[in-house]
Tab-separated table of C-alpha atoms and ligand atoms in Angstrom:
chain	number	residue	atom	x	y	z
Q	1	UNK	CA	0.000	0.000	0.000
Q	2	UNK	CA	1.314	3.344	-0.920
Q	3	UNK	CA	0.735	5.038	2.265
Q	4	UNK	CA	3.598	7.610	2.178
Q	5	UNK	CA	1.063	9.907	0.312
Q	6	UNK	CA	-1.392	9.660	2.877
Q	7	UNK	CA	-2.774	11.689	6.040
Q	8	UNK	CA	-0.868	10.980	9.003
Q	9	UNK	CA	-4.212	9.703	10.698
Q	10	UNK	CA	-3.920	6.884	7.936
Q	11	UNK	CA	-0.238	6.146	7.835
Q	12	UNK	CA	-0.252	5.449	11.622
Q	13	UNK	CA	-2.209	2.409	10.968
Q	14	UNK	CA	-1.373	0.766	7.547
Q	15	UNK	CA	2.025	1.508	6.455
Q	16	UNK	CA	4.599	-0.898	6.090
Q	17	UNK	CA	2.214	-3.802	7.254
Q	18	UNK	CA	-1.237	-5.605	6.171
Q	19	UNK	CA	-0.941	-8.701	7.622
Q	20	UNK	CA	1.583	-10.962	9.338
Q	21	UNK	CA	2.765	-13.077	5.744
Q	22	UNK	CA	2.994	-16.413	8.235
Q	23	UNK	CA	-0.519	-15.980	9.790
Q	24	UNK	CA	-2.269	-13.872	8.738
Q	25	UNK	CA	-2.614	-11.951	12.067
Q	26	UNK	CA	-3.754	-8.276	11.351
Q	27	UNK	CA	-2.156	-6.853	14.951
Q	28	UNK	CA	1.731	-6.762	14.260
Q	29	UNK	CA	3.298	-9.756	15.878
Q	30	UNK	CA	6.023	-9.505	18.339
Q	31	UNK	CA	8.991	-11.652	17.078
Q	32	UNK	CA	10.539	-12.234	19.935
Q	33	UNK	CA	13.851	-14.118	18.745
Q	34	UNK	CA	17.390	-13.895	18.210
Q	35	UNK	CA	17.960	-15.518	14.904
Q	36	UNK	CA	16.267	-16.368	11.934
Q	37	UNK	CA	17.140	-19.192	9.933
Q	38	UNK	CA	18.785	-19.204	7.159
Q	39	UNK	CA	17.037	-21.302	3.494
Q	40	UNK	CA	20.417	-22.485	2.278
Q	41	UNK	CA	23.878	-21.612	2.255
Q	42	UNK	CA	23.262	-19.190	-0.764
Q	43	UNK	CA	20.736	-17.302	0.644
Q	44	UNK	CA	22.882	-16.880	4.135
Q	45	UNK	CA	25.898	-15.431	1.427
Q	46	UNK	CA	23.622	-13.327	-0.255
Q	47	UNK	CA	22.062	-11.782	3.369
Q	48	UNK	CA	25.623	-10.743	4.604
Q	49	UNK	CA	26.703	-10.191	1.275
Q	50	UNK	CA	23.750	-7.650	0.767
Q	51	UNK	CA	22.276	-8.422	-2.104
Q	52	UNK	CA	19.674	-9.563	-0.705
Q	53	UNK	CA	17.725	-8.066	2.170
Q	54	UNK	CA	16.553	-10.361	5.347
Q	55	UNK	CA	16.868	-11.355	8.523
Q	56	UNK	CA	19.889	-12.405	9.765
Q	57	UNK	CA	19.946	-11.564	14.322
Q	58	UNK	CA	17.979	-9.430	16.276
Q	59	UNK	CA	20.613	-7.281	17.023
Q	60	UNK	CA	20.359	-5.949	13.809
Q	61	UNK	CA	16.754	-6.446	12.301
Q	62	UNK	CA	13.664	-8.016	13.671
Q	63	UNK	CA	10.319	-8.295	11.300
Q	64	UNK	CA	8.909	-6.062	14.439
Q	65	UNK	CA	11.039	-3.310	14.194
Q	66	UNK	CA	10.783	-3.493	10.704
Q	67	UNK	CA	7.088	-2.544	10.698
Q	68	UNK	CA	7.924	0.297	12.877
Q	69	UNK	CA	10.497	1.634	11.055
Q	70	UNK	CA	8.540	1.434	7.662
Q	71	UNK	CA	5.738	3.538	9.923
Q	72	UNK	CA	7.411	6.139	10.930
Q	73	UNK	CA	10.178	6.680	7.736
Q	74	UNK	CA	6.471	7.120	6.245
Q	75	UNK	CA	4.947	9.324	8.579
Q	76	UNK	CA	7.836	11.388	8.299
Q	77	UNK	CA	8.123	11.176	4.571
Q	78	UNK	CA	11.365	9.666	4.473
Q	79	UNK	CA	12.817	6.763	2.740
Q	80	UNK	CA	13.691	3.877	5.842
Q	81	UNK	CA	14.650	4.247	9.132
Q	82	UNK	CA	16.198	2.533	11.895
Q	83	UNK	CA	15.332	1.503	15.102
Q	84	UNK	CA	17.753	1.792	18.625
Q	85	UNK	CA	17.196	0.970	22.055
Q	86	UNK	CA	17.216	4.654	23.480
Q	87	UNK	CA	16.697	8.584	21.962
Q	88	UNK	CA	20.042	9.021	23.175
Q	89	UNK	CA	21.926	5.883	21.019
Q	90	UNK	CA	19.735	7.705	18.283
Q	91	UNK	CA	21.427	11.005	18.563
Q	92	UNK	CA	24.586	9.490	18.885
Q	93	UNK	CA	24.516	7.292	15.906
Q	94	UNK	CA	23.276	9.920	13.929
Q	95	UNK	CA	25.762	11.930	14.222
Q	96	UNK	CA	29.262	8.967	14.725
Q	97	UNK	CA	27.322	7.242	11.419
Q	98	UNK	CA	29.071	10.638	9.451
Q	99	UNK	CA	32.062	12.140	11.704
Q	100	UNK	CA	34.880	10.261	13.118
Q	101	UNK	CA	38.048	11.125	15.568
Q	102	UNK	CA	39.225	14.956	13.622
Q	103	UNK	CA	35.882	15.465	12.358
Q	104	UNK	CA	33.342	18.367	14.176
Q	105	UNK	CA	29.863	19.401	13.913
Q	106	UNK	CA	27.621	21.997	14.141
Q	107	UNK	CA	25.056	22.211	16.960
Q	108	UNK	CA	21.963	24.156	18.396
Q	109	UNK	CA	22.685	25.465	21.970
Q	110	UNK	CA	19.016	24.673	23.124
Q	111	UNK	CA	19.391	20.903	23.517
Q	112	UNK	CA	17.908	18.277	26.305
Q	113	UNK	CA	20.590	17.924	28.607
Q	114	UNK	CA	21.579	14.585	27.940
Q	115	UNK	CA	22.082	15.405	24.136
Q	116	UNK	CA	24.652	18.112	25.355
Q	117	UNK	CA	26.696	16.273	27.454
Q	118	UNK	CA	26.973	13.543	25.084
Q	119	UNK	CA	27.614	15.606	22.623
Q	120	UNK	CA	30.084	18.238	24.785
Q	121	UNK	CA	31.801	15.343	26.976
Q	122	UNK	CA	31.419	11.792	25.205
Q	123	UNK	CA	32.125	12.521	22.596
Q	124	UNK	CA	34.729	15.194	23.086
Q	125	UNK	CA	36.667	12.012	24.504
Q	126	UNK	CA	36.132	9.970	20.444
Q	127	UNK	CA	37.911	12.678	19.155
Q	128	UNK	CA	34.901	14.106	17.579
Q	129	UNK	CA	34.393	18.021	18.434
Q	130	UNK	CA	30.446	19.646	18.746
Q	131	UNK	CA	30.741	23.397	18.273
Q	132	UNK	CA	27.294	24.483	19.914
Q	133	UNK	CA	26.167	28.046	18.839
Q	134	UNK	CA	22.670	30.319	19.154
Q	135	UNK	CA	19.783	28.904	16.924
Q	136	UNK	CA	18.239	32.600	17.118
Q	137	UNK	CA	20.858	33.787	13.930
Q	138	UNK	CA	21.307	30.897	11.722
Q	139	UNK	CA	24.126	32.475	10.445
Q	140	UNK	CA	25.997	31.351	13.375
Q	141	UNK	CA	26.086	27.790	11.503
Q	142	UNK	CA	27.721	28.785	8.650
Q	143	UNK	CA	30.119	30.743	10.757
Q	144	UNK	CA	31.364	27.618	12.562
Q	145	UNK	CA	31.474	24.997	9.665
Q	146	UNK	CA	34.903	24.425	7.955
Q	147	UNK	CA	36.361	21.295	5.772
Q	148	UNK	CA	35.810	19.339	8.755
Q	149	UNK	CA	32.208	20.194	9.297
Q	150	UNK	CA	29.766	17.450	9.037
Q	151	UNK	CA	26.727	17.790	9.807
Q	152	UNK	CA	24.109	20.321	11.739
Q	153	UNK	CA	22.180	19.259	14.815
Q	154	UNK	CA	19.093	20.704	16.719
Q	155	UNK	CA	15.330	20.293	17.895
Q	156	UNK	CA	12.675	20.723	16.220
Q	157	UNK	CA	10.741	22.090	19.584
Q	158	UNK	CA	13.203	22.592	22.134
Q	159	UNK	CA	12.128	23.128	25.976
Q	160	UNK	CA	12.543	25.226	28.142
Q	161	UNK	CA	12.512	28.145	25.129
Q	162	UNK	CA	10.123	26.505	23.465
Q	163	UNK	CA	11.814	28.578	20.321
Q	164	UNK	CA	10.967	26.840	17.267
Q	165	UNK	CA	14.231	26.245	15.322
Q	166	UNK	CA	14.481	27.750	11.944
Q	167	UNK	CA	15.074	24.548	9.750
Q	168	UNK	CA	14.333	25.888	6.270
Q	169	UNK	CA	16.937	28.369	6.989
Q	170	UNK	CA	19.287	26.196	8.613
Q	171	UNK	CA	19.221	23.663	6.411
Q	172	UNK	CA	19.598	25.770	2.966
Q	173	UNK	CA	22.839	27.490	4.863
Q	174	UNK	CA	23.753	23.316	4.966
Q	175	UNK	CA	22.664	22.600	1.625
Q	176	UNK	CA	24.728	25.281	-0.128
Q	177	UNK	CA	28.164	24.309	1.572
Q	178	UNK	CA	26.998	20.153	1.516
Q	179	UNK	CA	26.015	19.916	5.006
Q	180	UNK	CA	22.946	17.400	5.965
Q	181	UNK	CA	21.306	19.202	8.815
Q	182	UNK	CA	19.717	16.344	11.291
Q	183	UNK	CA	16.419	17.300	13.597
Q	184	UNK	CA	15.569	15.727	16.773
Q	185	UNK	CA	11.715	15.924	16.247
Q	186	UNK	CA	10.951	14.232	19.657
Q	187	UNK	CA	8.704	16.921	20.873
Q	188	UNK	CA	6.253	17.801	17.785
Q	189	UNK	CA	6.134	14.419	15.810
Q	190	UNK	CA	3.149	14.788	13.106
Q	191	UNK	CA	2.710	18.622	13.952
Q	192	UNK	CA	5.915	19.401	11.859
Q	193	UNK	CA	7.992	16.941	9.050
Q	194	UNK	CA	11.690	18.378	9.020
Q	195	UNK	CA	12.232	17.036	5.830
Q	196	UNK	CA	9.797	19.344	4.533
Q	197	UNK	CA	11.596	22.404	4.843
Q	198	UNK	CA	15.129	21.022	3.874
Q	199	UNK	CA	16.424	18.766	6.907
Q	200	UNK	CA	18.315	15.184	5.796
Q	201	UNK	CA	18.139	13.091	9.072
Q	202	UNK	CA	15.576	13.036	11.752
Q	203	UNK	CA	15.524	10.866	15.027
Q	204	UNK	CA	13.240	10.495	18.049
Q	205	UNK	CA	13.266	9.728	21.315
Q	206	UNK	CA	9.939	7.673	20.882
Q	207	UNK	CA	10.016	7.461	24.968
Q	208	UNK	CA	8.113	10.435	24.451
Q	209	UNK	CA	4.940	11.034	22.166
Q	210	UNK	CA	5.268	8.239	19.797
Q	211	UNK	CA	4.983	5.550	22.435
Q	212	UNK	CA	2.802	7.865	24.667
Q	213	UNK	CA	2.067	5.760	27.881
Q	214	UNK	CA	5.419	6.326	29.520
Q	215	UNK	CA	6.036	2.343	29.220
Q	216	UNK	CA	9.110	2.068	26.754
Q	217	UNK	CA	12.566	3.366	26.440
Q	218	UNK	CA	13.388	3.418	22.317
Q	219	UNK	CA	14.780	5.565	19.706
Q	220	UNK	CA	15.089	5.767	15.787
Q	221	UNK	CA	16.492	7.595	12.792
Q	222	UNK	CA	15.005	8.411	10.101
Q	223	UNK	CA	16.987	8.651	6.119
Q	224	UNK	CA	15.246	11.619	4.116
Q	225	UNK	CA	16.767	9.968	1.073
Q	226	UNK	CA	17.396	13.621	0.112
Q	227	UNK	CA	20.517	14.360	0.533
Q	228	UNK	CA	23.284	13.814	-2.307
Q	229	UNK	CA	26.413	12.036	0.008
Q	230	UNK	CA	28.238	11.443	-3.911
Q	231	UNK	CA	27.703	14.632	-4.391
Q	232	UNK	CA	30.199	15.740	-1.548
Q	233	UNK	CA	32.474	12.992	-1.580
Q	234	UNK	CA	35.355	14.903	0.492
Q	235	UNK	CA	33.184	15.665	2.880
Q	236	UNK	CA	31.454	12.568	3.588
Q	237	UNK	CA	34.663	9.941	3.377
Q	238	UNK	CA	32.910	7.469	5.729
Q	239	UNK	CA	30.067	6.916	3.012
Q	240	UNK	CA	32.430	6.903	-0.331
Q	241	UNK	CA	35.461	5.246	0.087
Q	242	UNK	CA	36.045	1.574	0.923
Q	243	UNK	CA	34.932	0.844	4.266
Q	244	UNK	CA	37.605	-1.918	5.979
Q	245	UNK	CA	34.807	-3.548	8.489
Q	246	UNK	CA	32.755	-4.602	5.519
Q	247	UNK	CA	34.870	-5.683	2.987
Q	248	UNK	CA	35.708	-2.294	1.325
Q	249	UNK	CA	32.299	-1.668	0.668
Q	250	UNK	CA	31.696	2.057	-0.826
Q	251	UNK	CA	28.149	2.848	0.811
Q	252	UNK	CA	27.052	5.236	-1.621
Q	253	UNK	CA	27.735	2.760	-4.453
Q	254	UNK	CA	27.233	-0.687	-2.556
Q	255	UNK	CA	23.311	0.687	-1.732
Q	256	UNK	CA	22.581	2.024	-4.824
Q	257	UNK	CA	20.679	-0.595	-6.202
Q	258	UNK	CA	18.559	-0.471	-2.740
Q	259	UNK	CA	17.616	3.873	-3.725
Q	260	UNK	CA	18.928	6.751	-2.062
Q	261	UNK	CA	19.758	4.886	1.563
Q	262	UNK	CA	23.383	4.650	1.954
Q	263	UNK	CA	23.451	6.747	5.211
Q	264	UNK	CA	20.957	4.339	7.049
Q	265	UNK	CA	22.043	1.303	5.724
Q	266	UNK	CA	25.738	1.663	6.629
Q	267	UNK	CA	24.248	2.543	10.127
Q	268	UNK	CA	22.436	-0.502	10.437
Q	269	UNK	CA	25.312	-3.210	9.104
Q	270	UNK	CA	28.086	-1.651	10.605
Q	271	UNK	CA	27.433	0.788	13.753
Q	272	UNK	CA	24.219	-1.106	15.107
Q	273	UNK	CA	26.290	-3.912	14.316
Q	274	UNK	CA	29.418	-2.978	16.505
Q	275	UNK	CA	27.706	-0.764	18.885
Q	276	UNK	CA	24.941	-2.680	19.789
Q	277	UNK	CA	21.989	-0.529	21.235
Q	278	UNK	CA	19.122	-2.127	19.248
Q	279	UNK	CA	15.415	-1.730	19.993
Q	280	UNK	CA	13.616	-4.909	21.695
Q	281	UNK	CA	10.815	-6.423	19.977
Q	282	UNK	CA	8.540	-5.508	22.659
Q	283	UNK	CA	9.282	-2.368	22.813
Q	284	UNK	CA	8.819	-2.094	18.963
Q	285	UNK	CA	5.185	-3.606	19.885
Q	286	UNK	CA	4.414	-0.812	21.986
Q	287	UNK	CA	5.971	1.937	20.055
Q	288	UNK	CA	3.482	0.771	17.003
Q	289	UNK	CA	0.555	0.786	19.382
Q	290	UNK	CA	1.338	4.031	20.253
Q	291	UNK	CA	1.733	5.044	17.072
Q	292	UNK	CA	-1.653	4.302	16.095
Q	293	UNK	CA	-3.446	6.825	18.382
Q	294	UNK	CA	-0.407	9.172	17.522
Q	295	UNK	CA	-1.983	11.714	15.223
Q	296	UNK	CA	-5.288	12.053	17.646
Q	297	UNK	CA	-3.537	12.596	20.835
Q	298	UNK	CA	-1.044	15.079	19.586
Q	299	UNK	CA	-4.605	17.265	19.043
Q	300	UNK	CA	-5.540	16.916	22.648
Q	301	UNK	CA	-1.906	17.410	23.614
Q	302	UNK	CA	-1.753	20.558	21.591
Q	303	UNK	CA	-5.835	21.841	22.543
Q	304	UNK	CA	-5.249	21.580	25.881
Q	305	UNK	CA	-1.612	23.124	25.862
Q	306	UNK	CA	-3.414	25.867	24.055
Q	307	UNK	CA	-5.650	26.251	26.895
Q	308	UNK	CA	-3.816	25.785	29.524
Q	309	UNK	CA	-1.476	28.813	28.751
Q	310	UNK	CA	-4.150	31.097	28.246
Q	311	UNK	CA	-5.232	30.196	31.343
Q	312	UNK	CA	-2.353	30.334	33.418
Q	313	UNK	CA	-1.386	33.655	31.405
Q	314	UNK	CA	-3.981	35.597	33.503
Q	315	UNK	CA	-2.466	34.402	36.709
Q	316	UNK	CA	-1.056	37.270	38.870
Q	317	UNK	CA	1.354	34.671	40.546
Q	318	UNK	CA	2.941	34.134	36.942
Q	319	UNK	CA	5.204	36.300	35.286
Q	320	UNK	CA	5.744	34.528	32.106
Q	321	UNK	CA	3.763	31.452	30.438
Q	322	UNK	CA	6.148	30.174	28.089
Q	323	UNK	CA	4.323	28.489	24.612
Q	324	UNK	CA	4.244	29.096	21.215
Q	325	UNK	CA	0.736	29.499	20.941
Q	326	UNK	CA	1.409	33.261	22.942
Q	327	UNK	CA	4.699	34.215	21.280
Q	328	UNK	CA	5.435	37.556	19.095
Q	329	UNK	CA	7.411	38.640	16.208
Q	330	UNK	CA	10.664	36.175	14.932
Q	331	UNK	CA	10.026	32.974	17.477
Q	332	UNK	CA	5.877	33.200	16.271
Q	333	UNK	CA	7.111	33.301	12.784
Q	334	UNK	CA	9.043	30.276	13.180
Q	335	UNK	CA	6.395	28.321	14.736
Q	336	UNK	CA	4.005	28.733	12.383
Q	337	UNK	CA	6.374	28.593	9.509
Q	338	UNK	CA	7.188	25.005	10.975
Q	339	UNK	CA	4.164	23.677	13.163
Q	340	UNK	CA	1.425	23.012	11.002
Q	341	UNK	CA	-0.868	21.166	13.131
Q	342	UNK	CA	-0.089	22.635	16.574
Q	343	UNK	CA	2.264	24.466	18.491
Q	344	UNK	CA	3.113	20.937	21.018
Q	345	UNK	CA	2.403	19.626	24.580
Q	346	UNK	CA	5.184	21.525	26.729
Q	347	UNK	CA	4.446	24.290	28.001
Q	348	UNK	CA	6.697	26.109	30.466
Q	349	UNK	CA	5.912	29.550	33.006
Q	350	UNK	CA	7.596	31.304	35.631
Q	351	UNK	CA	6.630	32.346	38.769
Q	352	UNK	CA	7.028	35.426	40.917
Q	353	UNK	CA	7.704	33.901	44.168
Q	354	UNK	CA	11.499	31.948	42.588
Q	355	UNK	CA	12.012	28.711	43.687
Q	356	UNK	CA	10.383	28.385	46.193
Q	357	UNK	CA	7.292	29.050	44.722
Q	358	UNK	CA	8.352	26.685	42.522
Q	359	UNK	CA	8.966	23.775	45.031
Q	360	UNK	CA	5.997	24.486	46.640
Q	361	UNK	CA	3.612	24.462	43.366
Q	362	UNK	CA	5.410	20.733	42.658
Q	363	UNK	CA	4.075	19.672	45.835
Q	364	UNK	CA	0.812	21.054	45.854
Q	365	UNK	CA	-0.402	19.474	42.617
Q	366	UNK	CA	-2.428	16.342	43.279
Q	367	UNK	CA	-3.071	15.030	39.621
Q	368	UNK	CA	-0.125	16.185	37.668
Q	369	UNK	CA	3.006	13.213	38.259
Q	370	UNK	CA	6.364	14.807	39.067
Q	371	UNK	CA	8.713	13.328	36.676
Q	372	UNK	CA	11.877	14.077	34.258
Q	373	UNK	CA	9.984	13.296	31.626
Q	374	UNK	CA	7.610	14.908	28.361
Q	375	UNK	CA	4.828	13.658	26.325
Q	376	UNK	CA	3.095	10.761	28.637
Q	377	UNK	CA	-1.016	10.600	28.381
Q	378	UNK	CA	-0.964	11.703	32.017
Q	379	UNK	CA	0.050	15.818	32.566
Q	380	UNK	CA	3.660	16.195	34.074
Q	381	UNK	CA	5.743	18.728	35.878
Q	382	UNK	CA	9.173	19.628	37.124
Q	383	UNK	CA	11.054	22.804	38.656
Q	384	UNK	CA	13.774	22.586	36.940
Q	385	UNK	CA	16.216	24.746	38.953
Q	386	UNK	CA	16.379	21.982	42.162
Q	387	UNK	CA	16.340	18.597	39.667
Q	388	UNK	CA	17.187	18.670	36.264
Q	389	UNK	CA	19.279	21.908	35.847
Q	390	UNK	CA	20.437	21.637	39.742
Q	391	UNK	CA	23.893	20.765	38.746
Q	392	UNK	CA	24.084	24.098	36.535
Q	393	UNK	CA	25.343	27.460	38.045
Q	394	UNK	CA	22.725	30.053	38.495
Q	395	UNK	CA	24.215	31.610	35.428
Q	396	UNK	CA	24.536	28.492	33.421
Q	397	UNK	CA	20.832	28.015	34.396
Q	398	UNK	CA	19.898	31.426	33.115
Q	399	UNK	CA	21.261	30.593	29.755
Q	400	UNK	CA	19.631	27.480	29.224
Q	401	UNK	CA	16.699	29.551	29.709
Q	402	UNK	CA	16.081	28.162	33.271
Q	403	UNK	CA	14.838	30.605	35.634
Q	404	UNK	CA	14.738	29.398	39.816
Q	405	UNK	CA	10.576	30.048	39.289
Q	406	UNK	CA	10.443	28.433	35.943
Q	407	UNK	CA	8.213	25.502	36.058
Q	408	UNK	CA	7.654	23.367	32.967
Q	409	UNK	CA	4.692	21.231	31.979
Q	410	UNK	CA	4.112	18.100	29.767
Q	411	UNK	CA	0.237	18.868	29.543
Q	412	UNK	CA	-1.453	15.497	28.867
Q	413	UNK	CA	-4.906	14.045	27.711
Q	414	UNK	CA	-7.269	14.121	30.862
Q	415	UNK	CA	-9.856	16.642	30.576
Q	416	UNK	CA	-8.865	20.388	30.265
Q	417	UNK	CA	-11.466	20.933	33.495
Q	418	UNK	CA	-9.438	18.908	35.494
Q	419	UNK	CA	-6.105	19.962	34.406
Q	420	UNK	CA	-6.907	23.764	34.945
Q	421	UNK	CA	-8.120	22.811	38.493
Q	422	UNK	CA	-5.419	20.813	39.565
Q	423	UNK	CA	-2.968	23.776	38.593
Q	424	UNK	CA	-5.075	26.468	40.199
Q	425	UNK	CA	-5.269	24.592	43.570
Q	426	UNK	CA	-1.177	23.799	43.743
Q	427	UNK	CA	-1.312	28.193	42.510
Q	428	UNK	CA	-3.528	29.105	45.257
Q	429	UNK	CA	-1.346	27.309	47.844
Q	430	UNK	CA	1.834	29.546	46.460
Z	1	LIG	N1	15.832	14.030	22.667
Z	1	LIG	C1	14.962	14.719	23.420
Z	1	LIG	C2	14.384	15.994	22.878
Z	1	LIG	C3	14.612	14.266	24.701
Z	1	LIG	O1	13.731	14.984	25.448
Z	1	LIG	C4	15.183	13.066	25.178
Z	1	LIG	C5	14.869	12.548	26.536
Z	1	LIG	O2	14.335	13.234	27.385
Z	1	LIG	C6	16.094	12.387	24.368
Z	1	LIG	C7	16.391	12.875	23.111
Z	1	LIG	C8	16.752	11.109	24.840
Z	1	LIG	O3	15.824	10.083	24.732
Z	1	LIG	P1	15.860	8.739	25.615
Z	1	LIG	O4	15.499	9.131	26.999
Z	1	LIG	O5	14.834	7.880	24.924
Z	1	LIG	O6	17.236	8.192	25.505
């Protein structure tokens, strides 16, 4: 079924899968093996041979994961994707699947935390250097990219700003010097597709929306199958010239009879390969169930977002209600130039009283969980400034856009009544 052509409502739930080919089941089966056995000795040669796709381990395909991946590459409106165990081997892959020890990069300063250190520490210690710079000029990229450059990295919707980044712009400034700009589009799946204005690579932390019931750790990356790698052949020597740990293979030329997918194949058969980090079969189960109800509860997410920061923008206790549904000028631009079905689920605000206010509206609220985490069913919160952030100087704080009152919410499906209530009771005990 051609389904990449579709609504996201529809995509969600047909493609990549009918029915299971062994028994007809319509639900997606969990394969829940290791191996997979081979028909002969021909067919094993041509699987690690390539030239022939199949199963060969779990630890680097599963039928499961497969059906996930073909859901999401679609909904996205890319070519294939892959599958990892974790939003954080996802941003590391995607960027190691390109750069190696000498190599840098290019990245947004408004990143979740464990992106930056990974990025500013781990892999500081591979050799591989992240030059982080201010999203608000995107000039600033092409100011920091030289011969070694590449690739750009940021967030689609990154919290606490909330700033929508400017991806068309980004990405063109990539595009004109050969540099695939990847987005991390955990935050605003189906409300914005980054390779519609110009991005190469997007990944998710599905821990978040796709999955949706806060059950499952998982990750994946997603090829555009837009970007030319042969095209920029010094740049990109990891994809076009002979690669030792597979027999010399040339990924650009060794995938071409596959279509434009060198950059996620190589990333499957030789870094998921080596690294590890692959996605359970269970999990890939509940990521696809989540997936179905994707599209519908990233409305409520977004209604009730909506309404919760009008509400809580008439609060005298609040000084700032941070969303992009009340933002001016540049930052409003952006969001609608990029979110077209909804401005997201987070939602941050800051209040008068610091942090203590701030500690003591965490512990008021009786519905709302307190967790370090976004885009669960249920509504979440944290103060920032004594968990998350505590580690950060004041000033360090500041700059990640952390304030000691600021207070940010993951505003979830339950009925807007009942979320409004539950914030103005833990407001009124301020
Ligand atoms: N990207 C974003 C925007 C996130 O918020 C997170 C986790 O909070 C990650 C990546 C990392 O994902 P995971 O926790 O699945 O490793």
């Amino acid at each position: 079924m051609a389904t990449n052509s579709k609504h996201p409502e529809t995509v969600v739930l047909h493609a990549g899968y009918r029915s299971d080919p062994a028994t007809n089941a319509v639900a997606v089966p969990i394969y829940q093996t290791t191996s997979f056995q081979f028909r002969d000795t021909q067919h094993a040669a041509n699987l690690f041979g390539l030239a022939e796709m199949g199963n060969i381990y779990s630890r680097i395909m599963n039928p499961t994961n497969d059906v996930l991946e073909q859901r999401i590459a679609a909904l996205e409106g890319g070519v294939a994707a892959l599958a990892l165990g974790s939003g954080q081997a996802a941003s590391l892959f995607a960027v190691q699947n390109i750069c190696h020890a000498g190599d840098n990069f290019v990245a947004s300063t408004d990143l979740y935390g464990g992106t930056w250190n990974l990025f500013a520490n781990t892999m500081k210690t591979m050799g591989i250097e992240c030059r982080f710079v201010d999203p608000a000029d995107p000039e600033n990229f092409r100011r920091a990219t030289d011969a070694k450059t590449r690739c750009y990295y940021a967030e689609t919707l990154p919290n606490p700003k909330l700033a929508v980044f400017p991806i068309a712009q980004v990405a063109r400034i990539g595009r004109e010097q050969g540099i695939p700009l990847i987005m991390d589009n955990t935050a605003a799946p189906v409300l914005c597709r980054p390779f519609d204005h110009g991005a190469a690579i997007v990944l998710h932390s599905t821990t978040k929306y796709i999955g949706g019931h806060g059950t499952s750790i998982g990750g994946i990356l997603v090829d555009g199958g837009n970007f030319d790698w042969e095209k920029h052949k010094d740049r990109f020597p990891m994809l076009n010239t002979p690669d030792p740990s597979y027999h010399g293979a040339v990924w650009t030329q060794a995938t071409k009879p596959m279509g434009p997918v060198a950059y996620i194949i190589k990333a499957r058969v030789t870094l998921l390969r080596d690294v590890g980090a692959p996605m359970s079969p269970f999990n890939a189960f509940m990521f696809i169930q989540g997936l179905e109800t994707l599209p519908l509860r990233m409305r409520v997410h977004c209604e009730n977002a909506n309404a919760v920061a009008k509400h809580l923008s008439k609060n005298a206790k609040i000084t700032k209600v941070i969303h992009p549904s009340l933002m001016t000028g540049e930052t409003k631009k952006r969001a609608d130039e990029h979110l077209s079905r909804g401005y997201g689920g987070l939602l941050g605000f800051e209040l008068k009283g610091g942090a203590d206010a701030g500690r003591k509206f965490i512990d008021g609220l009786k519905m709302f969980y307190h967790v370090a985490n976004i885009g669960d069913a249920r509504s979440l919160a944290i103060h920032p400034a004594s968990t998350t952030h505590s580690q950060l100087s004041a000033e360090e704080q500041a700059q990640t856009g952390v304030t000691p009152g600021y207070v940010r919410l993951s505003i979830g499906l339950e009925h807007i009544e009942d979320i409004l209530a539950d914030l103005d009771q833990a407001l009124a005990a301020v």
